[in-house]
Coordinates of C-alpha atoms in Angstrom, one line a residue:
Chain W
M1 CA 0.1 0.1 -0.2
K2 CA 1.1 3.8 -0.8
I3 CA 1.2 6.1 2.2
L4 CA 1.0 9.7 2.0
Y5 CA 2.4 11.9 5.0
G6 CA 0.9 15.4 5.6
I7 CA 3.6 17.1 7.2
G8 CA 3.4 20.4 9.2
T9 CA 6.6 22.0 8.6
G10 CA 5.7 24.7 11.5
P11 CA 6.1 28.7 10.9
G12 CA 9.3 28.9 8.7
D13 CA 12.3 28.5 10.9
A14 CA 13.9 25.2 9.8
E15 CA 14.8 24.6 13.4
L16 CA 11.2 24.4 14.4
L17 CA 10.8 21.2 12.3
T18 CA 10.2 18.0 14.7
L19 CA 12.6 15.2 14.6
K20 CA 9.8 13.2 13.1
A21 CA 9.2 15.2 10.2
V22 CA 12.8 15.3 9.3
K23 CA 13.1 11.8 9.5
T24 CA 9.7 11.2 7.6
I25 CA 11.0 13.5 4.8
E26 CA 14.3 11.6 4.5
R27 CA 12.6 8.2 4.1
S28 CA 10.0 9.5 1.5
D29 CA 10.3 8.8 -2.2
V30 CA 9.0 11.8 -3.3
I31 CA 8.0 15.3 -1.8
F32 CA 4.8 17.0 -2.7
A33 CA 4.2 20.9 -1.9
P34 CA 1.7 23.4 -3.2
N35 CA 3.1 25.6 -5.9
N36 CA 3.3 29.1 -5.5
K37 CA 4.8 30.4 -8.8
G38 CA 7.5 27.8 -8.7
K39 CA 8.4 27.7 -4.8
N40 CA 6.7 27.2 -1.8
M41 CA 7.5 28.2 1.7
A42 CA 7.1 24.5 3.7
L43 CA 9.5 23.6 0.9
D44 CA 12.0 26.4 1.8
T45 CA 11.7 25.2 5.5
A46 CA 12.7 21.9 4.7
K47 CA 15.2 22.8 2.0
E48 CA 18.1 21.1 3.7
Y49 CA 16.2 17.8 4.0
V50 CA 14.6 17.7 0.4
K51 CA 17.7 19.0 -1.7
D52 CA 18.2 15.2 -3.1
K53 CA 14.7 14.3 -3.3
R54 CA 12.3 14.2 -6.2
I55 CA 10.0 17.3 -5.8
V56 CA 6.6 17.5 -7.3
L57 CA 4.8 21.0 -7.1
I58 CA 1.1 20.8 -7.2
D59 CA -1.2 23.8 -8.4
F60 CA -3.8 25.0 -6.1
P61 CA -4.8 28.4 -7.5
M62 CA -4.7 31.1 -4.7
G63 CA -8.1 32.0 -3.2
A64 CA -9.8 30.0 -6.0
V65 CA -9.1 26.2 -5.5
T66 CA -12.2 24.0 -6.8
K67 CA -13.2 20.5 -6.2
K68 CA -11.6 19.7 -9.5
D69 CA -8.0 21.0 -8.2
Y70 CA -8.1 18.4 -5.3
E71 CA -9.2 15.8 -7.7
E72 CA -6.4 16.3 -9.9
A73 CA -3.7 16.7 -6.9
A74 CA -4.7 13.3 -5.6
R75 CA -4.6 11.9 -8.9
I76 CA -0.8 13.2 -9.6
I77 CA -0.1 12.1 -5.9
N78 CA -1.3 8.5 -6.8
R79 CA 0.7 8.7 -10.1
E80 CA 3.7 9.8 -8.4
I81 CA 4.3 7.7 -5.1
P82 CA 5.8 4.3 -6.2
K83 CA 4.0 1.1 -5.5
D84 CA 4.5 0.3 -1.7
G85 CA 6.2 3.7 -1.5
Q86 CA 5.8 6.8 0.6
G87 CA 5.2 10.3 -0.4
A88 CA 5.3 13.3 2.0
F89 CA 3.1 16.4 1.2
L90 CA 4.7 19.6 3.0
T91 CA 2.4 22.4 4.5
I92 CA 3.4 25.2 6.7
G93 CA 2.2 25.6 10.4
D94 CA 0.1 22.4 11.3
P95 CA -2.0 20.2 8.5
M96 CA -5.1 20.3 10.7
I97 CA -5.3 24.0 11.0
Y98 CA -6.5 26.1 8.1
S99 CA -4.6 24.0 5.5
T100 CA -5.2 23.0 2.0
F101 CA -4.1 19.4 3.0
I102 CA -7.5 18.8 5.0
Y103 CA -9.5 18.7 1.7
L104 CA -6.8 16.9 0.0
M105 CA -6.7 14.1 2.5
E106 CA -10.7 13.9 2.5
E107 CA -10.5 13.8 -1.3
I108 CA -8.0 10.7 -1.2
E109 CA -9.9 9.1 1.3
R110 CA -13.2 9.6 -0.5
K111 CA -11.9 8.0 -3.7
S112 CA -10.4 5.0 -1.9
L113 CA -7.3 5.4 -3.9
G114 CA -5.5 2.7 -1.8
I115 CA -3.4 5.5 -0.2
Q116 CA -2.9 5.6 3.5
V117 CA -2.7 8.9 4.9
N118 CA -0.9 9.8 7.9
I119 CA -0.4 13.2 9.8
I120 CA 2.7 14.5 11.3
P121 CA 1.7 17.8 13.4
G122 CA 4.0 21.2 13.1
I123 CA 4.2 24.1 15.3
P124 CA 1.4 26.4 14.5
S125 CA 2.0 30.0 13.7
F126 CA 0.0 31.6 16.7
V127 CA 2.0 28.9 19.2
A128 CA 5.5 30.2 17.6
A129 CA 4.3 33.7 17.9
A130 CA 3.1 33.4 21.7
A131 CA 6.5 32.1 22.3
A132 CA 8.6 34.9 20.3
A133 CA 6.4 37.5 22.4
K134 CA 6.4 35.6 25.5
L135 CA 2.7 36.0 25.8
P136 CA 0.8 33.3 27.6
L137 CA -2.1 31.8 25.2
T138 CA -3.8 30.3 28.2
V139 CA -3.5 29.9 31.9
K140 CA -5.3 27.7 34.2
G141 CA -9.1 28.4 33.7
D142 CA -8.7 30.3 30.4
N143 CA -10.7 29.9 27.1
F144 CA -8.6 30.5 23.9
L145 CA -10.0 31.3 20.4
L146 CA -8.4 30.9 17.2
C147 CA -10.1 32.4 14.0
D148 CA -9.3 33.6 10.6
E149 CA -12.3 36.0 10.1
F150 CA -13.0 38.3 13.1
N151 CA -16.4 39.6 14.3
G152 CA -16.7 41.3 17.7
D153 CA -19.1 38.9 19.0
L154 CA -16.2 36.1 19.3
L155 CA -14.8 38.2 22.3
K156 CA -17.5 37.1 24.4
N157 CA -16.7 34.7 27.0
I158 CA -13.1 34.1 26.4
N159 CA -9.8 35.6 27.9
S160 CA -7.4 35.0 25.0
I161 CA -7.6 35.3 21.0
S162 CA -5.4 34.9 18.0
I163 CA -6.6 36.2 14.9
L164 CA -5.0 35.0 11.7
K165 CA -4.7 36.6 8.4
S166 CA -5.7 39.9 10.3
L167 CA -4.8 42.1 7.0
R168 CA -8.1 42.7 6.1
G169 CA -10.1 45.0 8.5
K170 CA -7.2 45.5 10.6
E171 CA -8.4 48.9 12.0
E172 CA -11.9 47.4 13.0
I173 CA -10.2 44.6 14.9
Q174 CA -8.0 46.9 16.9
N175 CA -10.9 49.2 17.7
K176 CA -12.9 46.5 18.7
L177 CA -10.2 44.8 21.1
E178 CA -9.4 48.4 22.5
K179 CA -13.2 48.9 23.4
E180 CA -13.6 45.3 25.0
K181 CA -10.4 46.0 26.8
F182 CA -8.1 43.4 25.3
D183 CA -4.3 44.0 25.0
Y184 CA -3.1 43.1 21.9
T185 CA 0.1 42.4 20.1
Y186 CA 0.8 42.0 16.2
V187 CA 3.4 39.5 14.9
R188 CA 4.6 39.7 11.3
R189 CA 6.5 36.8 9.4
I190 CA 7.0 34.7 12.9
S191 CA 10.3 32.8 12.9
L192 CA 11.1 34.2 9.6
E193 CA 13.9 37.0 8.7
E194 CA 11.5 39.9 8.6
E195 CA 9.8 38.8 11.8
G196 CA 8.2 41.8 13.7
I197 CA 6.6 42.2 17.1
M198 CA 4.5 45.2 17.6
K199 CA 2.2 47.0 20.3
D200 CA 2.0 50.4 18.8
R201 CA -1.3 50.8 17.5
E202 CA -0.2 53.3 14.3
K203 CA 2.8 50.9 13.6
I204 CA 0.5 47.7 13.4
L205 CA -2.0 49.7 11.2
S206 CA 0.8 50.9 8.8
D207 CA 2.2 47.2 8.4
R208 CA 0.9 45.5 5.4
N209 CA 2.4 42.1 5.7
Y210 CA 0.2 39.2 4.5
M211 CA 2.0 36.7 6.9
S212 CA 0.4 38.4 10.3
L213 CA -1.6 37.6 13.2
I214 CA -2.6 39.3 16.2
L215 CA -2.6 37.8 19.9
A216 CA -4.9 39.3 22.3
R217 CA -5.8 39.0 26.0
K218 CA -8.3 40.2 28.0
T219 CA -6.8 43.1 30.1
K220 CA -6.0 42.1 33.8
E221 CA -8.0 43.9 36.3
E222 CA -6.1 46.0 38.8
E223 CA -5.9 44.1 42.3
Chain U
M1 CA 23.9 37.5 31.5
K2 CA 22.1 34.1 32.2
I3 CA 19.7 32.5 30.0
L4 CA 16.8 30.4 30.7
Y5 CA 15.2 28.5 27.8
G6 CA 11.5 27.4 28.5
I7 CA 11.3 24.5 26.3
G8 CA 7.9 22.9 24.9
T9 CA 8.8 19.0 24.6
G10 CA 5.4 18.3 23.0
P11 CA 2.9 15.7 23.8
G12 CA 5.5 12.7 24.7
D13 CA 6.8 11.3 21.8
A14 CA 10.5 12.0 21.8
E15 CA 10.4 12.3 17.9
L16 CA 7.9 15.4 18.2
L17 CA 10.6 17.5 19.8
T18 CA 11.7 20.3 17.6
L19 CA 15.4 20.4 16.4
K20 CA 15.4 23.5 18.3
A21 CA 14.4 21.9 21.3
V22 CA 17.1 19.3 21.2
K23 CA 19.8 21.7 20.2
T24 CA 19.1 24.1 22.8
I25 CA 18.9 21.2 25.4
E26 CA 22.4 19.9 24.2
R27 CA 23.9 23.4 24.6
S28 CA 22.6 23.9 28.3
D29 CA 24.7 23.6 31.3
V30 CA 22.0 22.6 33.5
I31 CA 18.3 21.1 32.8
F32 CA 15.4 22.1 35.1
A33 CA 12.1 20.3 35.1
P34 CA 9.1 20.1 37.4
N35 CA 9.4 17.4 40.3
N36 CA 6.6 14.6 40.2
K37 CA 7.5 12.2 42.8
G38 CA 11.3 12.0 41.4
K39 CA 10.3 11.8 37.6
N40 CA 8.9 14.0 35.0
M41 CA 7.2 13.5 31.7
A42 CA 9.1 16.0 29.9
L43 CA 12.4 14.8 31.1
D44 CA 11.4 11.4 30.0
T45 CA 10.7 12.4 26.4
A46 CA 13.9 14.3 26.1
K47 CA 15.8 11.4 27.8
E48 CA 18.4 10.8 25.2
Y49 CA 19.5 14.4 25.1
V50 CA 19.6 15.1 28.7
K51 CA 21.2 11.8 30.0
D52 CA 24.8 13.4 30.1
K53 CA 23.3 16.6 31.6
R54 CA 23.2 18.0 35.3
I55 CA 19.4 17.7 36.3
V56 CA 17.5 19.8 38.7
L57 CA 14.1 18.7 39.7
I58 CA 12.0 21.6 41.2
D59 CA 9.0 21.1 43.3
F60 CA 5.6 22.4 42.6
P61 CA 3.2 20.8 44.7
M62 CA 0.1 19.3 42.7
G63 CA -2.9 21.5 42.6
A64 CA -1.6 23.7 45.5
V65 CA 1.4 25.9 44.0
T66 CA 1.7 28.9 45.9
K67 CA 3.6 32.3 45.1
K68 CA 6.2 30.9 47.5
D69 CA 6.8 28.0 45.2
Y70 CA 7.7 30.2 42.2
E71 CA 10.1 32.4 44.3
E72 CA 11.8 29.5 45.6
A73 CA 11.8 28.0 42.0
A74 CA 13.2 31.2 40.5
R75 CA 15.9 31.4 43.5
I76 CA 16.9 27.5 42.7
I77 CA 17.2 28.5 38.7
N78 CA 19.3 31.7 39.4
R79 CA 21.5 29.8 41.9
E80 CA 22.1 26.6 39.5
I81 CA 22.8 28.6 36.1
P82 CA 26.5 29.2 36.0
K83 CA 27.6 33.1 35.3
D84 CA 27.0 33.6 31.8
G85 CA 25.7 30.1 31.4
Q86 CA 22.4 28.6 30.2
G87 CA 19.7 26.5 31.5
A88 CA 16.7 24.8 30.0
F89 CA 13.4 24.3 31.8
L90 CA 11.3 21.6 30.2
T91 CA 7.8 21.6 30.0
I92 CA 5.2 19.0 28.4
G93 CA 3.2 20.4 25.4
D94 CA 3.9 24.3 24.9
P95 CA 5.2 26.7 27.4
M96 CA 2.5 29.1 26.8
I97 CA -0.4 26.8 26.8
Y98 CA -1.7 26.2 30.7
S99 CA 1.7 25.8 31.6
T100 CA 3.4 26.2 35.3
F101 CA 6.2 27.9 33.3
I102 CA 4.2 30.8 32.5
Y103 CA 4.0 31.7 36.2
L104 CA 7.8 30.8 36.6
M105 CA 8.7 33.3 33.7
E106 CA 6.5 36.1 35.3
E107 CA 8.1 35.4 38.5
I108 CA 11.7 35.6 37.2
E109 CA 11.0 38.6 35.2
R110 CA 9.3 40.5 38.1
K111 CA 12.5 39.9 40.1
S112 CA 14.8 41.2 37.8
L113 CA 17.4 38.6 38.8
G114 CA 19.5 39.5 35.4
I115 CA 18.0 36.1 33.7
Q116 CA 17.1 36.5 30.1
V117 CA 14.1 34.2 29.7
N118 CA 13.4 32.8 26.0
I119 CA 10.9 30.3 24.9
I120 CA 10.8 27.5 22.3
P121 CA 7.5 26.4 21.4
G122 CA 6.4 22.7 21.3
I123 CA 3.6 20.7 19.6
P124 CA 0.6 21.2 22.0
S125 CA -1.3 17.9 23.0
F126 CA -4.7 18.9 21.0
V127 CA -2.6 19.6 17.9
A128 CA -0.9 16.1 18.0
A129 CA -4.4 14.4 19.1
A130 CA -5.9 16.0 15.8
A131 CA -3.1 14.7 13.8
A132 CA -3.3 11.4 15.2
A133 CA -7.3 11.1 14.8
K134 CA -7.3 12.9 11.5
L135 CA -9.8 15.7 12.6
P136 CA -9.5 19.1 11.0
L137 CA -9.4 21.7 14.0
T138 CA -10.2 24.5 11.5
V139 CA -11.1 25.0 8.0
K140 CA -11.5 28.3 6.4
G141 CA -13.8 30.5 8.1
D142 CA -14.1 28.1 11.3
N143 CA -13.6 29.4 14.8
F144 CA -11.6 27.0 17.4
L145 CA -12.0 27.2 21.0
L146 CA -9.4 25.8 23.6
C147 CA -10.3 25.3 27.3
D148 CA -9.5 23.4 30.3
E149 CA -13.0 24.1 32.0
F150 CA -15.9 23.4 30.0
N151 CA -19.4 24.8 30.1
G152 CA -22.0 24.7 27.5
D153 CA -22.1 28.6 26.7
L154 CA -18.8 28.0 25.1
L155 CA -20.4 26.0 22.2
K156 CA -22.2 29.0 21.0
N157 CA -20.4 30.8 17.7
I158 CA -18.0 28.0 17.5
N159 CA -17.1 25.3 14.9
S160 CA -14.6 23.3 16.8
I161 CA -13.3 22.7 20.3
S162 CA -10.9 21.1 22.3
I163 CA -11.6 20.5 26.0
L164 CA -8.4 19.4 28.0
K165 CA -8.3 17.6 31.2
S166 CA -11.9 16.4 30.5
L167 CA -12.0 13.6 33.2
R168 CA -13.9 15.9 35.4
G169 CA -17.7 16.0 34.3
K170 CA -17.2 13.8 31.2
E171 CA -20.6 12.8 31.0
E172 CA -22.1 16.4 31.2
I173 CA -19.6 17.6 28.4
Q174 CA -20.7 14.5 26.2
N175 CA -24.5 15.0 27.1
K176 CA -23.9 19.1 25.9
L177 CA -22.0 18.3 22.9
E178 CA -24.7 15.7 21.6
K179 CA -27.4 18.2 22.5
E180 CA -25.6 20.9 20.5
K181 CA -24.9 18.7 17.6
F182 CA -21.1 18.3 17.9
D183 CA -19.3 15.2 16.6
Y184 CA -16.8 14.3 19.3
T185 CA -13.7 12.4 19.7
Y186 CA -11.9 11.2 23.1
V187 CA -8.0 11.2 22.7
R188 CA -6.2 9.4 25.7
R189 CA -2.3 9.8 26.1
I190 CA -1.7 11.2 22.7
S191 CA 1.5 10.0 21.1
L192 CA 2.4 8.0 24.5
E193 CA 2.4 4.0 24.8
E194 CA -1.2 4.0 25.9
E195 CA -2.5 6.0 23.1
G196 CA -6.3 5.6 22.2
I197 CA -8.8 7.2 20.4
M198 CA -12.3 6.5 21.0
K199 CA -15.6 7.8 19.5
D200 CA -18.1 5.3 21.6
R201 CA -19.9 7.2 24.2
E202 CA -19.7 4.3 26.8
K203 CA -16.1 3.4 26.2
I204 CA -15.1 7.2 26.5
L205 CA -17.2 7.4 29.7
S206 CA -15.6 4.4 31.2
D207 CA -11.8 5.6 30.7
R208 CA -10.1 7.2 33.7
N209 CA -7.0 8.5 32.4
Y210 CA -6.1 11.9 33.5
M211 CA -4.1 12.5 30.3
S212 CA -6.9 12.8 28.2
L213 CA -8.8 15.4 26.0
I214 CA -12.0 15.8 23.9
L215 CA -12.0 16.9 20.0
A216 CA -15.3 18.0 18.9
R217 CA -16.7 19.6 15.8
K218 CA -20.2 21.0 15.1
T219 CA -21.8 18.3 12.7
K220 CA -22.0 19.2 9.3
E221 CA -25.6 19.7 7.8
E222 CA -26.4 17.5 5.0
E223 CA -26.3 19.0 1.5

């Protein structure tokens, strides 16, 4: 039987790969990654370990992926993994968190192609961001919410939040967080060269990087 | 200046350590971990990398840690890290998620002991559990909630939830999830020898392992 590993490569720093990710890549016959104009961030992260490997880039048209694209991706993967061989599909962050791999896995399992899918978790961006900014995500009794589309109602009942892809509507997010008394920090390109951690409202507003997220925490009442 | 690294060792499988965690442990002069009757899970996870290291176990009385315990821990850490040396404090999962290390870091920084604290993220248990069970935590547009104390109101406005330390009140949690039409999966001792993934209501109810969590997802409407 063929095996496909969905591998989370973490936020981008090669040192945040797990030992299991490295070992599984090294044992794979073929490496798959989404094609972003001939390159891919997950592939960059793992470049030291994929350099002697056969690499197959798969097209997932940005923002407009259709069922057909997943069918075609599954077909390519099935064709490229040798009989009884193993492939590795690399994905930034973690494969089960806002990832293209989820739909691909579902497509492969629905089709009963005879490919066993296994998943190797990766460090999610918001976890790496909290570490770099030294901001607790949760302490005992806390609720933490993760979202990629913000609305103010989400702040009810929670102590801590991470908003991914915060580029759109950033000012509105900031206004709402301030109104509801959340302290917030903006993290750009976590673990990468241009990493930035900002707390200043105007600096945050003027940053336009797509790879950014917000961590926020209900302000502690004075004791 | 002394440096203390707070290192997340992940859910327990040594292969889920990051390259950075291993490298940092290997470069450290002394390894710290919470003392659980002479042993510690994070230390077990990293045992291959700490075996030639000086190890200092620090007492944090289970369920009854006081400010004094953190003060004493900070004092021990300051004493044991050599001048201009580096120490590593190991913690299961991730240091910024429900971890004793958060309070310890705050204590060390409050005291201005001249110790620089850095954090190396780890794979959180719920991320590893989602990978093992092949359950998406979030797809585009989803909200995901993480909690260690469940109440039914938390299910409003969310698509996906992970409830840690689900041992207490498990039946009530199950009832509420069923009523609100969430599919749920119980994961015991993720990545460890006795790992178990269960969907059967009665089997879940009868399991009494403390190292367990629930992943749940709003049931998809039939199309």
